[in-house]
């Protein structure tokens, strides 16, 4: 019988951890067992054909026992084919010779978790978490396992997490507005933008973020999740530009071996200057799959219906559909992770704005690097190209715009669950209607508590 999917840890996460662990460590020499057999077994594991891999390896145990390559492949096949007792026996054989083999430590914890030995499972997971230079994805997954072991020990199938974040920063263009002091509009003549929202204006700010998520396992495959996030920004001089967002989500997840599917409803509210400006209601669907020992692939779709609450803005109501695809892979020794995503969508102008519908598309590149146990960094570069179907009433042309952004950040852990996060972002939007061309820089330092 398959071992239970507990405490918010999914089958997809189990497969992803195994693949990441295999990618993290220097490959060992092939065992004395036939090399072709081992290569075939490894290929079967990467293809999530665990029963076939176990059936191929198990008859050779007398000859291969004691060799770390054979033992690791056999242990992984046993664990993923729901033979945790056999897996723990094989992993003990490896750790007796190589006690610092972190990948086996993580998998040993998974085996103990499946066997119901939650105390020893937590010990193994905490041993892995004490190691420096773990990639963020692996550390996050193992932290979930540790929480699951603790929850299972208390006979819980529900795991909750939350965060609180405060910060200060400086924004060079709080209204994302033009830097021009006057603009010649073909339809009306000379126009003089007014700060802070009509003309580029700088201000300092403070931020507050609160959020959390609850995951509950209904069965081995099915799970339920719910989450909420609040983000607020208060400016030092221009309080009329203060804003806040409140977002919530509720949905189901389903795991099928090496893949995970999540889908649900999403709702949001945008508040400007303490007045409710816009409500959003929509749905999301996300599918992720581990391709091999280093890579993951994802597909996503979302729909959002945005309605403005004040009649004077009702023409800006939109309905947006977005499709996305992504690829993630670990680099080098596994302490760096690279991802590439692409998005394409349609924003329907259901409120009747004169610019009409908008088609948009663009890529995003992200690189995360762990330098030490308590120090990590990331860089992200993105572009978004937009084409409007209608004729802009000010410029008497159809708008075409290109938006580029770059973000750089660091995370320094200073205590249990407590981190300091400086970050910088730069954005530039270019348009054939110059009133909509702008640039902005944003720098902030945030303190975050995860618990």
PDB file of C-alpha atoms in Angstrom, residues 52-351:
ATOM      1  CA  UNK A  52      10.665  -1.306 -13.199  1.00  0.00           C
ATOM      2  CA  UNK A  53      13.888   0.082 -11.699  1.00  0.00           C
ATOM      3  CA  UNK A  54      13.430  -1.951  -8.509  1.00  0.00           C
ATOM      4  CA  UNK A  55      12.688  -5.140 -10.454  1.00  0.00           C
ATOM      5  CA  UNK A  56      15.849  -4.576 -12.496  1.00  0.00           C
ATOM      6  CA  UNK A  57      18.152  -3.893  -9.527  1.00  0.00           C
ATOM      7  CA  UNK A  58      16.881  -6.191  -6.767  1.00  0.00           C
ATOM      8  CA  UNK A  59      18.185  -9.506  -8.250  1.00  0.00           C
ATOM      9  CA  UNK A  60      21.737  -8.092  -8.243  1.00  0.00           C
ATOM     10  CA  UNK A  61      21.819  -7.126  -4.549  1.00  0.00           C
ATOM     11  CA  UNK A  62      24.238  -9.879  -3.521  1.00  0.00           C
ATOM     12  CA  UNK A  63      26.799  -8.657  -6.063  1.00  0.00           C
ATOM     13  CA  UNK A  64      26.128  -4.930  -5.689  1.00  0.00           C
ATOM     14  CA  UNK A  65      25.553  -4.550  -1.941  1.00  0.00           C
ATOM     15  CA  UNK A  66      28.130  -2.233  -0.420  1.00  0.00           C
ATOM     16  CA  UNK A  67      28.750  -0.216  -3.550  1.00  0.00           C
ATOM     17  CA  UNK A  68      27.386   3.334  -3.020  1.00  0.00           C
ATOM     18  CA  UNK A  69      26.154   3.745  -6.613  1.00  0.00           C
ATOM     19  CA  UNK A  70      24.207   0.493  -6.720  1.00  0.00           C
ATOM     20  CA  UNK A  71      22.917   0.952  -3.178  1.00  0.00           C
ATOM     21  CA  UNK A  72      21.717   4.505  -3.828  1.00  0.00           C
ATOM     22  CA  UNK A  73      19.857   3.478  -6.986  1.00  0.00           C
ATOM     23  CA  UNK A  74      18.318   0.465  -5.222  1.00  0.00           C
ATOM     24  CA  UNK A  75      17.337   2.506  -2.152  1.00  0.00           C
ATOM     25  CA  UNK A  76      15.743   5.213  -4.292  1.00  0.00           C
ATOM     26  CA  UNK A  77      13.827   2.645  -6.340  1.00  0.00           C
ATOM     27  CA  UNK A  78      12.619   0.959  -3.146  1.00  0.00           C
ATOM     28  CA  UNK A  79      11.515   4.225  -1.545  1.00  0.00           C
ATOM     29  CA  UNK A  80       9.702   5.535  -4.613  1.00  0.00           C
ATOM     30  CA  UNK A  81       7.986   2.164  -5.193  1.00  0.00           C
ATOM     31  CA  UNK A  82       6.571   2.245  -1.633  1.00  0.00           C
ATOM     32  CA  UNK A  83       9.068  -0.108   0.041  1.00  0.00           C
ATOM     33  CA  UNK A  84      10.302   2.239   2.805  1.00  0.00           C
ATOM     34  CA  UNK A  85      11.516  -0.592   5.063  1.00  0.00           C
ATOM     35  CA  UNK A  86      13.757  -1.937   2.315  1.00  0.00           C
ATOM     36  CA  UNK A  87      14.912   1.589   1.473  1.00  0.00           C
ATOM     37  CA  UNK A  88      15.910   2.352   5.072  1.00  0.00           C
ATOM     38  CA  UNK A  89      17.907  -0.890   5.241  1.00  0.00           C
ATOM     39  CA  UNK A  90      19.827   0.008   2.057  1.00  0.00           C
ATOM     40  CA  UNK A  91      20.386   3.613   3.159  1.00  0.00           C
ATOM     41  CA  UNK A  92      21.799   2.441   6.499  1.00  0.00           C
ATOM     42  CA  UNK A  93      24.302   0.389   4.511  1.00  0.00           C
ATOM     43  CA  UNK A  94      25.429   3.507   2.632  1.00  0.00           C
ATOM     44  CA  UNK A  95      25.606   5.758   5.706  1.00  0.00           C
ATOM     45  CA  UNK A  96      27.706   3.206   7.575  1.00  0.00           C
ATOM     46  CA  UNK A  97      30.440   3.886   5.000  1.00  0.00           C
ATOM     47  CA  UNK A  98      29.622   7.485   3.985  1.00  0.00           C
ATOM     48  CA  UNK A  99      27.895   9.223   6.932  1.00  0.00           C
ATOM     49  CA  UNK A 100      28.136  12.662   5.291  1.00  0.00           C
ATOM     50  CA  UNK A 101      26.173  11.681   2.148  1.00  0.00           C
ATOM     51  CA  UNK A 102      23.504  14.394   2.464  1.00  0.00           C
ATOM     52  CA  UNK A 103      21.288  13.041  -0.300  1.00  0.00           C
ATOM     53  CA  UNK A 104      20.942   9.744   1.526  1.00  0.00           C
ATOM     54  CA  UNK A 105      20.237  11.581   4.803  1.00  0.00           C
ATOM     55  CA  UNK A 106      17.279  13.340   3.163  1.00  0.00           C
ATOM     56  CA  UNK A 107      15.964  10.107   1.672  1.00  0.00           C
ATOM     57  CA  UNK A 108      16.477   8.240   4.950  1.00  0.00           C
ATOM     58  CA  UNK A 109      14.259  10.840   6.596  1.00  0.00           C
ATOM     59  CA  UNK A 110      11.620  10.216   3.947  1.00  0.00           C
ATOM     60  CA  UNK A 111      11.822   6.475   4.584  1.00  0.00           C
ATOM     61  CA  UNK A 112      11.408   6.961   8.347  1.00  0.00           C
ATOM     62  CA  UNK A 113       8.468   9.283   7.671  1.00  0.00           C
ATOM     63  CA  UNK A 114       6.790   6.611   5.541  1.00  0.00           C
ATOM     64  CA  UNK A 115       7.420   3.988   8.246  1.00  0.00           C
ATOM     65  CA  UNK A 116       5.867   6.193  10.922  1.00  0.00           C
ATOM     66  CA  UNK A 117       9.143   6.718  12.810  1.00  0.00           C
ATOM     67  CA  UNK A 118       8.627  10.465  13.049  1.00  0.00           C
ATOM     68  CA  UNK A 119      11.269  11.143  15.691  1.00  0.00           C
ATOM     69  CA  UNK A 120      14.103   9.688  13.623  1.00  0.00           C
ATOM     70  CA  UNK A 121      12.685  11.324  10.489  1.00  0.00           C
ATOM     71  CA  UNK A 122      12.988  14.755  12.110  1.00  0.00           C
ATOM     72  CA  UNK A 123      16.575  14.020  13.157  1.00  0.00           C
ATOM     73  CA  UNK A 124      17.557  13.180   9.569  1.00  0.00           C
ATOM     74  CA  UNK A 125      15.834  16.241   8.122  1.00  0.00           C
ATOM     75  CA  UNK A 126      17.402  18.551  10.700  1.00  0.00           C
ATOM     76  CA  UNK A 127      20.822  17.066   9.898  1.00  0.00           C
ATOM     77  CA  UNK A 128      20.339  18.001   6.246  1.00  0.00           C
ATOM     78  CA  UNK A 129      19.149  21.515   7.121  1.00  0.00           C
ATOM     79  CA  UNK A 130      22.316  22.109   9.139  1.00  0.00           C
ATOM     80  CA  UNK A 131      24.429  21.820   5.972  1.00  0.00           C
ATOM     81  CA  UNK A 132      25.610  24.984   4.239  1.00  0.00           C
ATOM     82  CA  UNK A 133      25.074  25.791   0.540  1.00  0.00           C
ATOM     83  CA  UNK A 134      21.830  23.874   0.099  1.00  0.00           C
ATOM     84  CA  UNK A 135      19.898  25.271  -2.888  1.00  0.00           C
ATOM     85  CA  UNK A 136      16.747  27.155  -1.835  1.00  0.00           C
ATOM     86  CA  UNK A 137      14.342  24.657  -3.437  1.00  0.00           C
ATOM     87  CA  UNK A 138      15.915  21.686  -1.631  1.00  0.00           C
ATOM     88  CA  UNK A 139      16.044  23.515   1.699  1.00  0.00           C
ATOM     89  CA  UNK A 140      12.399  24.544   1.365  1.00  0.00           C
ATOM     90  CA  UNK A 141      11.287  20.995   0.520  1.00  0.00           C
ATOM     91  CA  UNK A 142      13.220  19.448   3.418  1.00  0.00           C
ATOM     92  CA  UNK A 143      11.768  22.072   5.771  1.00  0.00           C
ATOM     93  CA  UNK A 144       8.312  20.926   4.653  1.00  0.00           C
ATOM     94  CA  UNK A 145       9.289  17.320   5.422  1.00  0.00           C
ATOM     95  CA  UNK A 146      10.458  18.335   8.892  1.00  0.00           C
ATOM     96  CA  UNK A 147       7.133  20.092   9.518  1.00  0.00           C
ATOM     97  CA  UNK A 148       5.271  17.051   8.197  1.00  0.00           C
ATOM     98  CA  UNK A 149       7.155  14.726  10.553  1.00  0.00           C
ATOM     99  CA  UNK A 150       6.309  16.972  13.495  1.00  0.00           C
ATOM    100  CA  UNK A 151       2.669  17.222  12.428  1.00  0.00           C
ATOM    101  CA  UNK A 152       2.366  13.472  11.900  1.00  0.00           C
ATOM    102  CA  UNK A 153       3.856  12.844  15.327  1.00  0.00           C
ATOM    103  CA  UNK A 154       0.951  14.887  16.681  1.00  0.00           C
ATOM    104  CA  UNK A 155      -1.474  12.960  14.439  1.00  0.00           C
ATOM    105  CA  UNK A 156      -2.055  15.993  12.232  1.00  0.00           C
ATOM    106  CA  UNK A 157      -2.739  16.009   8.502  1.00  0.00           C
ATOM    107  CA  UNK A 158      -2.783  19.788   8.387  1.00  0.00           C
ATOM    108  CA  UNK A 159       0.272  22.035   8.192  1.00  0.00           C
ATOM    109  CA  UNK A 160       0.159  25.826   8.426  1.00  0.00           C
ATOM    110  CA  UNK A 161       2.839  28.411   7.686  1.00  0.00           C
ATOM    111  CA  UNK A 162       2.854  32.189   7.977  1.00  0.00           C
ATOM    112  CA  UNK A 163       5.103  35.221   7.621  1.00  0.00           C
ATOM    113  CA  UNK A 164       5.341  38.839   8.696  1.00  0.00           C
ATOM    114  CA  UNK A 165       7.519  41.415   6.954  1.00  0.00           C
ATOM    115  CA  UNK A 166       8.317  45.083   7.506  1.00  0.00           C
ATOM    116  CA  UNK A 167      10.576  47.321   5.465  1.00  0.00           C
ATOM    117  CA  UNK A 168      11.627  50.779   4.372  1.00  0.00           C
ATOM    118  CA  UNK A 169      12.598  51.965   0.919  1.00  0.00           C
ATOM    119  CA  UNK A 170      12.825  54.672  -1.708  1.00  0.00           C
ATOM    120  CA  UNK A 171      10.850  54.833  -4.972  1.00  0.00           C
ATOM    121  CA  UNK A 172      12.066  57.180  -7.721  1.00  0.00           C
ATOM    122  CA  UNK A 173       8.674  57.296  -9.478  1.00  0.00           C
ATOM    123  CA  UNK A 174       5.721  56.549  -7.212  1.00  0.00           C
ATOM    124  CA  UNK A 175       3.109  57.026  -9.955  1.00  0.00           C
ATOM    125  CA  UNK A 176       4.990  55.246 -12.767  1.00  0.00           C
ATOM    126  CA  UNK A 177       4.597  58.526 -14.675  1.00  0.00           C
ATOM    127  CA  UNK A 178       6.405  60.428 -17.419  1.00  0.00           C
ATOM    128  CA  UNK A 179       9.441  62.571 -16.609  1.00  0.00           C
ATOM    129  CA  UNK A 180       8.349  65.208 -19.156  1.00  0.00           C
ATOM    130  CA  UNK A 181       7.202  68.575 -17.814  1.00  0.00           C
ATOM    131  CA  UNK A 182       4.929  69.131 -20.804  1.00  0.00           C
ATOM    132  CA  UNK A 183       3.553  66.899 -23.544  1.00  0.00           C
ATOM    133  CA  UNK A 184       2.130  67.789 -26.951  1.00  0.00           C
ATOM    134  CA  UNK A 185      -0.988  65.670 -27.467  1.00  0.00           C
ATOM    135  CA  UNK A 186      -2.225  65.506 -31.089  1.00  0.00           C
ATOM    136  CA  UNK A 187      -5.875  65.522 -29.998  1.00  0.00           C
ATOM    137  CA  UNK A 188      -5.876  68.399 -27.474  1.00  0.00           C
ATOM    138  CA  UNK A 189      -2.553  70.227 -27.806  1.00  0.00           C
ATOM    139  CA  UNK A 190      -0.163  71.067 -24.963  1.00  0.00           C
ATOM    140  CA  UNK A 191      -0.620  69.134 -21.718  1.00  0.00           C
ATOM    141  CA  UNK A 192       1.230  69.765 -18.439  1.00  0.00           C
ATOM    142  CA  UNK A 193       1.376  66.635 -16.199  1.00  0.00           C
ATOM    143  CA  UNK A 194       0.873  67.226 -12.480  1.00  0.00           C
ATOM    144  CA  UNK A 195       2.862  65.382  -9.781  1.00  0.00           C
ATOM    145  CA  UNK A 196       2.878  63.038  -8.013  1.00  0.00           C
ATOM    146  CA  UNK A 197       0.819  60.629 -10.128  1.00  0.00           C
ATOM    147  CA  UNK A 198       1.007  62.500 -13.451  1.00  0.00           C
ATOM    148  CA  UNK A 199       4.705  63.354 -13.403  1.00  0.00           C
ATOM    149  CA  UNK A 200       7.747  61.471 -12.147  1.00  0.00           C
ATOM    150  CA  UNK A 201       8.013  62.032  -8.381  1.00  0.00           C
ATOM    151  CA  UNK A 202      10.319  60.454  -5.783  1.00  0.00           C
ATOM    152  CA  UNK A 203       9.376  59.534  -2.227  1.00  0.00           C
ATOM    153  CA  UNK A 204      10.450  57.298   0.643  1.00  0.00           C
ATOM    154  CA  UNK A 205       8.093  54.682   2.039  1.00  0.00           C
ATOM    155  CA  UNK A 206       7.499  51.990   4.644  1.00  0.00           C
ATOM    156  CA  UNK A 207       5.910  48.599   3.978  1.00  0.00           C
ATOM    157  CA  UNK A 208       4.066  45.887   5.854  1.00  0.00           C
ATOM    158  CA  UNK A 209       3.408  42.359   4.642  1.00  0.00           C
ATOM    159  CA  UNK A 210       1.435  39.580   6.333  1.00  0.00           C
ATOM    160  CA  UNK A 211       0.424  36.201   4.977  1.00  0.00           C
ATOM    161  CA  UNK A 212      -0.078  32.525   5.514  1.00  0.00           C
ATOM    162  CA  UNK A 213      -1.137  29.238   3.967  1.00  0.00           C
ATOM    163  CA  UNK A 214      -2.831  26.084   5.242  1.00  0.00           C
ATOM    164  CA  UNK A 215      -2.393  22.700   3.541  1.00  0.00           C
ATOM    165  CA  UNK A 216      -4.570  19.728   4.448  1.00  0.00           C
ATOM    166  CA  UNK A 217      -4.132  16.248   2.996  1.00  0.00           C
ATOM    167  CA  UNK A 218      -7.493  14.661   2.197  1.00  0.00           C
ATOM    168  CA  UNK A 219      -6.035  11.424   0.764  1.00  0.00           C
ATOM    169  CA  UNK A 220      -2.675  10.177  -0.508  1.00  0.00           C
ATOM    170  CA  UNK A 221      -3.228  12.092  -3.751  1.00  0.00           C
ATOM    171  CA  UNK A 222      -5.697  14.862  -2.962  1.00  0.00           C
ATOM    172  CA  UNK A 223      -5.000  17.936  -0.875  1.00  0.00           C
ATOM    173  CA  UNK A 224      -6.716  21.188   0.027  1.00  0.00           C
ATOM    174  CA  UNK A 225      -4.986  24.563   0.336  1.00  0.00           C
ATOM    175  CA  UNK A 226      -6.017  28.054   1.386  1.00  0.00           C
ATOM    176  CA  UNK A 227      -3.926  31.187   1.720  1.00  0.00           C
ATOM    177  CA  UNK A 228      -4.074  34.943   2.200  1.00  0.00           C
ATOM    178  CA  UNK A 229      -1.613  37.826   1.774  1.00  0.00           C
ATOM    179  CA  UNK A 230      -1.716  41.487   2.740  1.00  0.00           C
ATOM    180  CA  UNK A 231       0.727  44.073   1.358  1.00  0.00           C
ATOM    181  CA  UNK A 232       0.684  47.751   2.255  1.00  0.00           C
ATOM    182  CA  UNK A 233       2.881  50.726   1.342  1.00  0.00           C
ATOM    183  CA  UNK A 234       2.788  54.148   3.050  1.00  0.00           C
ATOM    184  CA  UNK A 235       4.683  57.072   1.515  1.00  0.00           C
ATOM    185  CA  UNK A 236       6.467  59.681   3.585  1.00  0.00           C
ATOM    186  CA  UNK A 237       5.281  62.832   1.756  1.00  0.00           C
ATOM    187  CA  UNK A 238       2.515  61.864  -0.678  1.00  0.00           C
ATOM    188  CA  UNK A 239       0.003  59.996   1.468  1.00  0.00           C
ATOM    189  CA  UNK A 240      -2.608  60.171  -1.305  1.00  0.00           C
ATOM    190  CA  UNK A 241      -0.551  57.521  -3.119  1.00  0.00           C
ATOM    191  CA  UNK A 242      -0.593  55.042  -0.202  1.00  0.00           C
ATOM    192  CA  UNK A 243      -1.914  51.677  -1.299  1.00  0.00           C
ATOM    193  CA  UNK A 244      -2.605  48.172  -0.047  1.00  0.00           C
ATOM    194  CA  UNK A 245      -3.488  44.811  -1.580  1.00  0.00           C
ATOM    195  CA  UNK A 246      -5.335  41.885  -0.029  1.00  0.00           C
ATOM    196  CA  UNK A 247      -5.297  38.556  -1.884  1.00  0.00           C
ATOM    197  CA  UNK A 248      -6.734  35.163  -1.058  1.00  0.00           C
ATOM    198  CA  UNK A 249      -6.736  31.716  -2.651  1.00  0.00           C
ATOM    199  CA  UNK A 250      -8.543  28.420  -2.152  1.00  0.00           C
ATOM    200  CA  UNK A 251      -8.089  25.232  -4.130  1.00  0.00           C
ATOM    201  CA  UNK A 252      -7.264  21.566  -4.537  1.00  0.00           C
ATOM    202  CA  UNK A 253      -4.038  19.756  -5.375  1.00  0.00           C
ATOM    203  CA  UNK A 254      -3.490  16.331  -6.913  1.00  0.00           C
ATOM    204  CA  UNK A 255      -0.225  14.413  -7.128  1.00  0.00           C
ATOM    205  CA  UNK A 256       0.612  11.713  -9.638  1.00  0.00           C
ATOM    206  CA  UNK A 257       4.116  10.413  -9.058  1.00  0.00           C
ATOM    207  CA  UNK A 258       6.605  12.995 -10.278  1.00  0.00           C
ATOM    208  CA  UNK A 259       4.004  15.642 -11.134  1.00  0.00           C
ATOM    209  CA  UNK A 260       1.748  17.997  -9.191  1.00  0.00           C
ATOM    210  CA  UNK A 261      -1.462  19.732 -10.275  1.00  0.00           C
ATOM    211  CA  UNK A 262      -2.975  22.650  -8.336  1.00  0.00           C
ATOM    212  CA  UNK A 263      -6.115  24.542  -9.234  1.00  0.00           C
ATOM    213  CA  UNK A 264      -8.454  26.887  -7.454  1.00  0.00           C
ATOM    214  CA  UNK A 265     -10.049  30.281  -7.023  1.00  0.00           C
ATOM    215  CA  UNK A 266      -8.297  33.576  -6.346  1.00  0.00           C
ATOM    216  CA  UNK A 267      -9.683  36.896  -5.150  1.00  0.00           C
ATOM    217  CA  UNK A 268      -8.060  40.260  -4.528  1.00  0.00           C
ATOM    218  CA  UNK A 269      -8.721  43.819  -3.494  1.00  0.00           C
ATOM    219  CA  UNK A 270      -6.716  46.968  -4.257  1.00  0.00           C
ATOM    220  CA  UNK A 271      -7.042  49.979  -1.955  1.00  0.00           C
ATOM    221  CA  UNK A 272      -5.682  53.428  -2.903  1.00  0.00           C
ATOM    222  CA  UNK A 273      -5.530  56.256  -0.357  1.00  0.00           C
ATOM    223  CA  UNK A 274      -7.731  54.218   2.008  1.00  0.00           C
ATOM    224  CA  UNK A 275     -10.465  53.888  -0.646  1.00  0.00           C
ATOM    225  CA  UNK A 276     -11.406  50.562  -2.198  1.00  0.00           C
ATOM    226  CA  UNK A 277     -10.511  51.001  -5.857  1.00  0.00           C
ATOM    227  CA  UNK A 278     -10.586  47.585  -7.561  1.00  0.00           C
ATOM    228  CA  UNK A 279     -11.788  44.029  -6.871  1.00  0.00           C
ATOM    229  CA  UNK A 280     -10.490  40.980  -8.721  1.00  0.00           C
ATOM    230  CA  UNK A 281     -11.960  37.478  -8.920  1.00  0.00           C
ATOM    231  CA  UNK A 282     -10.442  34.641 -10.898  1.00  0.00           C
ATOM    232  CA  UNK A 283      -9.135  31.104 -11.184  1.00  0.00           C
ATOM    233  CA  UNK A 284      -5.695  29.518 -11.511  1.00  0.00           C
ATOM    234  CA  UNK A 285      -4.339  26.173 -12.732  1.00  0.00           C
ATOM    235  CA  UNK A 286      -0.714  25.071 -12.324  1.00  0.00           C
ATOM    236  CA  UNK A 287       0.999  21.823 -13.382  1.00  0.00           C
ATOM    237  CA  UNK A 288       4.623  20.947 -12.526  1.00  0.00           C
ATOM    238  CA  UNK A 289       6.687  17.886 -13.394  1.00  0.00           C
ATOM    239  CA  UNK A 290      10.216  16.724 -12.574  1.00  0.00           C
ATOM    240  CA  UNK A 291      11.818  15.927 -15.949  1.00  0.00           C
ATOM    241  CA  UNK A 292      15.110  14.434 -14.800  1.00  0.00           C
ATOM    242  CA  UNK A 293      17.707  14.683 -12.060  1.00  0.00           C
ATOM    243  CA  UNK A 294      18.158  18.439 -12.555  1.00  0.00           C
ATOM    244  CA  UNK A 295      15.141  19.921 -14.295  1.00  0.00           C
ATOM    245  CA  UNK A 296      11.467  20.695 -13.789  1.00  0.00           C
ATOM    246  CA  UNK A 297       8.845  21.832 -16.304  1.00  0.00           C
ATOM    247  CA  UNK A 298       5.662  23.759 -15.566  1.00  0.00           C
ATOM    248  CA  UNK A 299       2.522  24.935 -17.345  1.00  0.00           C
ATOM    249  CA  UNK A 300       0.037  27.440 -15.997  1.00  0.00           C
ATOM    250  CA  UNK A 301      -3.198  29.218 -16.835  1.00  0.00           C
ATOM    251  CA  UNK A 302      -5.101  31.966 -15.059  1.00  0.00           C
ATOM    252  CA  UNK A 303      -8.203  34.085 -15.504  1.00  0.00           C
ATOM    253  CA  UNK A 304      -9.001  37.319 -13.691  1.00  0.00           C
ATOM    254  CA  UNK A 305     -12.016  39.636 -13.758  1.00  0.00           C
ATOM    255  CA  UNK A 306     -11.100  43.133 -12.494  1.00  0.00           C
ATOM    256  CA  UNK A 307     -13.883  45.566 -11.585  1.00  0.00           C
ATOM    257  CA  UNK A 308     -13.358  49.166 -10.457  1.00  0.00           C
ATOM    258  CA  UNK A 309     -15.626  50.277  -7.633  1.00  0.00           C
ATOM    259  CA  UNK A 310     -15.920  53.976  -8.523  1.00  0.00           C
ATOM    260  CA  UNK A 311     -18.128  54.842 -11.535  1.00  0.00           C
ATOM    261  CA  UNK A 312     -15.541  57.261 -12.955  1.00  0.00           C
ATOM    262  CA  UNK A 313     -13.115  54.341 -13.410  1.00  0.00           C
ATOM    263  CA  UNK A 314     -15.594  51.729 -14.661  1.00  0.00           C
ATOM    264  CA  UNK A 315     -14.297  52.067 -18.237  1.00  0.00           C
ATOM    265  CA  UNK A 316     -11.066  50.421 -17.012  1.00  0.00           C
ATOM    266  CA  UNK A 317     -12.775  47.096 -16.125  1.00  0.00           C
ATOM    267  CA  UNK A 318     -10.923  44.162 -17.697  1.00  0.00           C
ATOM    268  CA  UNK A 319     -10.975  40.379 -18.047  1.00  0.00           C
ATOM    269  CA  UNK A 320      -7.515  38.842 -18.398  1.00  0.00           C
ATOM    270  CA  UNK A 321      -6.508  35.350 -19.521  1.00  0.00           C
ATOM    271  CA  UNK A 322      -2.852  34.291 -19.230  1.00  0.00           C
ATOM    272  CA  UNK A 323      -0.995  31.152 -20.313  1.00  0.00           C
ATOM    273  CA  UNK A 324       2.531  30.397 -19.098  1.00  0.00           C
ATOM    274  CA  UNK A 325       5.278  27.795 -19.397  1.00  0.00           C
ATOM    275  CA  UNK A 326       8.479  27.435 -17.398  1.00  0.00           C
ATOM    276  CA  UNK A 327      11.661  25.431 -17.050  1.00  0.00           C
ATOM    277  CA  UNK A 328      13.869  25.202 -13.945  1.00  0.00           C
ATOM    278  CA  UNK A 329      17.252  23.515 -13.581  1.00  0.00           C
ATOM    279  CA  UNK A 330      20.045  23.286 -11.011  1.00  0.00           C
ATOM    280  CA  UNK A 331      23.567  24.335 -11.993  1.00  0.00           C
ATOM    281  CA  UNK A 332      27.025  23.144 -11.004  1.00  0.00           C
ATOM    282  CA  UNK A 333      27.059  21.594  -7.547  1.00  0.00           C
ATOM    283  CA  UNK A 334      23.371  22.360  -7.082  1.00  0.00           C
ATOM    284  CA  UNK A 335      23.808  25.555  -5.049  1.00  0.00           C
ATOM    285  CA  UNK A 336      22.472  27.606  -7.981  1.00  0.00           C
ATOM    286  CA  UNK A 337      19.086  27.336  -9.676  1.00  0.00           C
ATOM    287  CA  UNK A 338      18.189  28.869 -13.055  1.00  0.00           C
ATOM    288  CA  UNK A 339      14.666  29.297 -14.394  1.00  0.00           C
ATOM    289  CA  UNK A 340      13.135  30.527 -17.632  1.00  0.00           C
ATOM    290  CA  UNK A 341       9.432  31.319 -17.963  1.00  0.00           C
ATOM    291  CA  UNK A 342       7.291  32.741 -20.721  1.00  0.00           C
ATOM    292  CA  UNK A 343       3.788  34.196 -20.675  1.00  0.00           C
ATOM    293  CA  UNK A 344       1.172  35.098 -23.277  1.00  0.00           C
ATOM    294  CA  UNK A 345      -2.190  36.652 -22.602  1.00  0.00           C
ATOM    295  CA  UNK A 346      -5.192  38.713 -23.584  1.00  0.00           C
ATOM    296  CA  UNK A 347      -6.674  41.569 -21.551  1.00  0.00           C
ATOM    297  CA  UNK A 348     -10.208  42.277 -22.756  1.00  0.00           C
ATOM    298  CA  UNK A 349     -11.394  45.868 -22.294  1.00  0.00           C
ATOM    299  CA  UNK A 350     -14.901  44.962 -21.097  1.00  0.00           C
ATOM    300  CA  UNK A 351     -15.331  48.440 -19.570  1.00  0.00           C
TER     301      UNK A 351
END
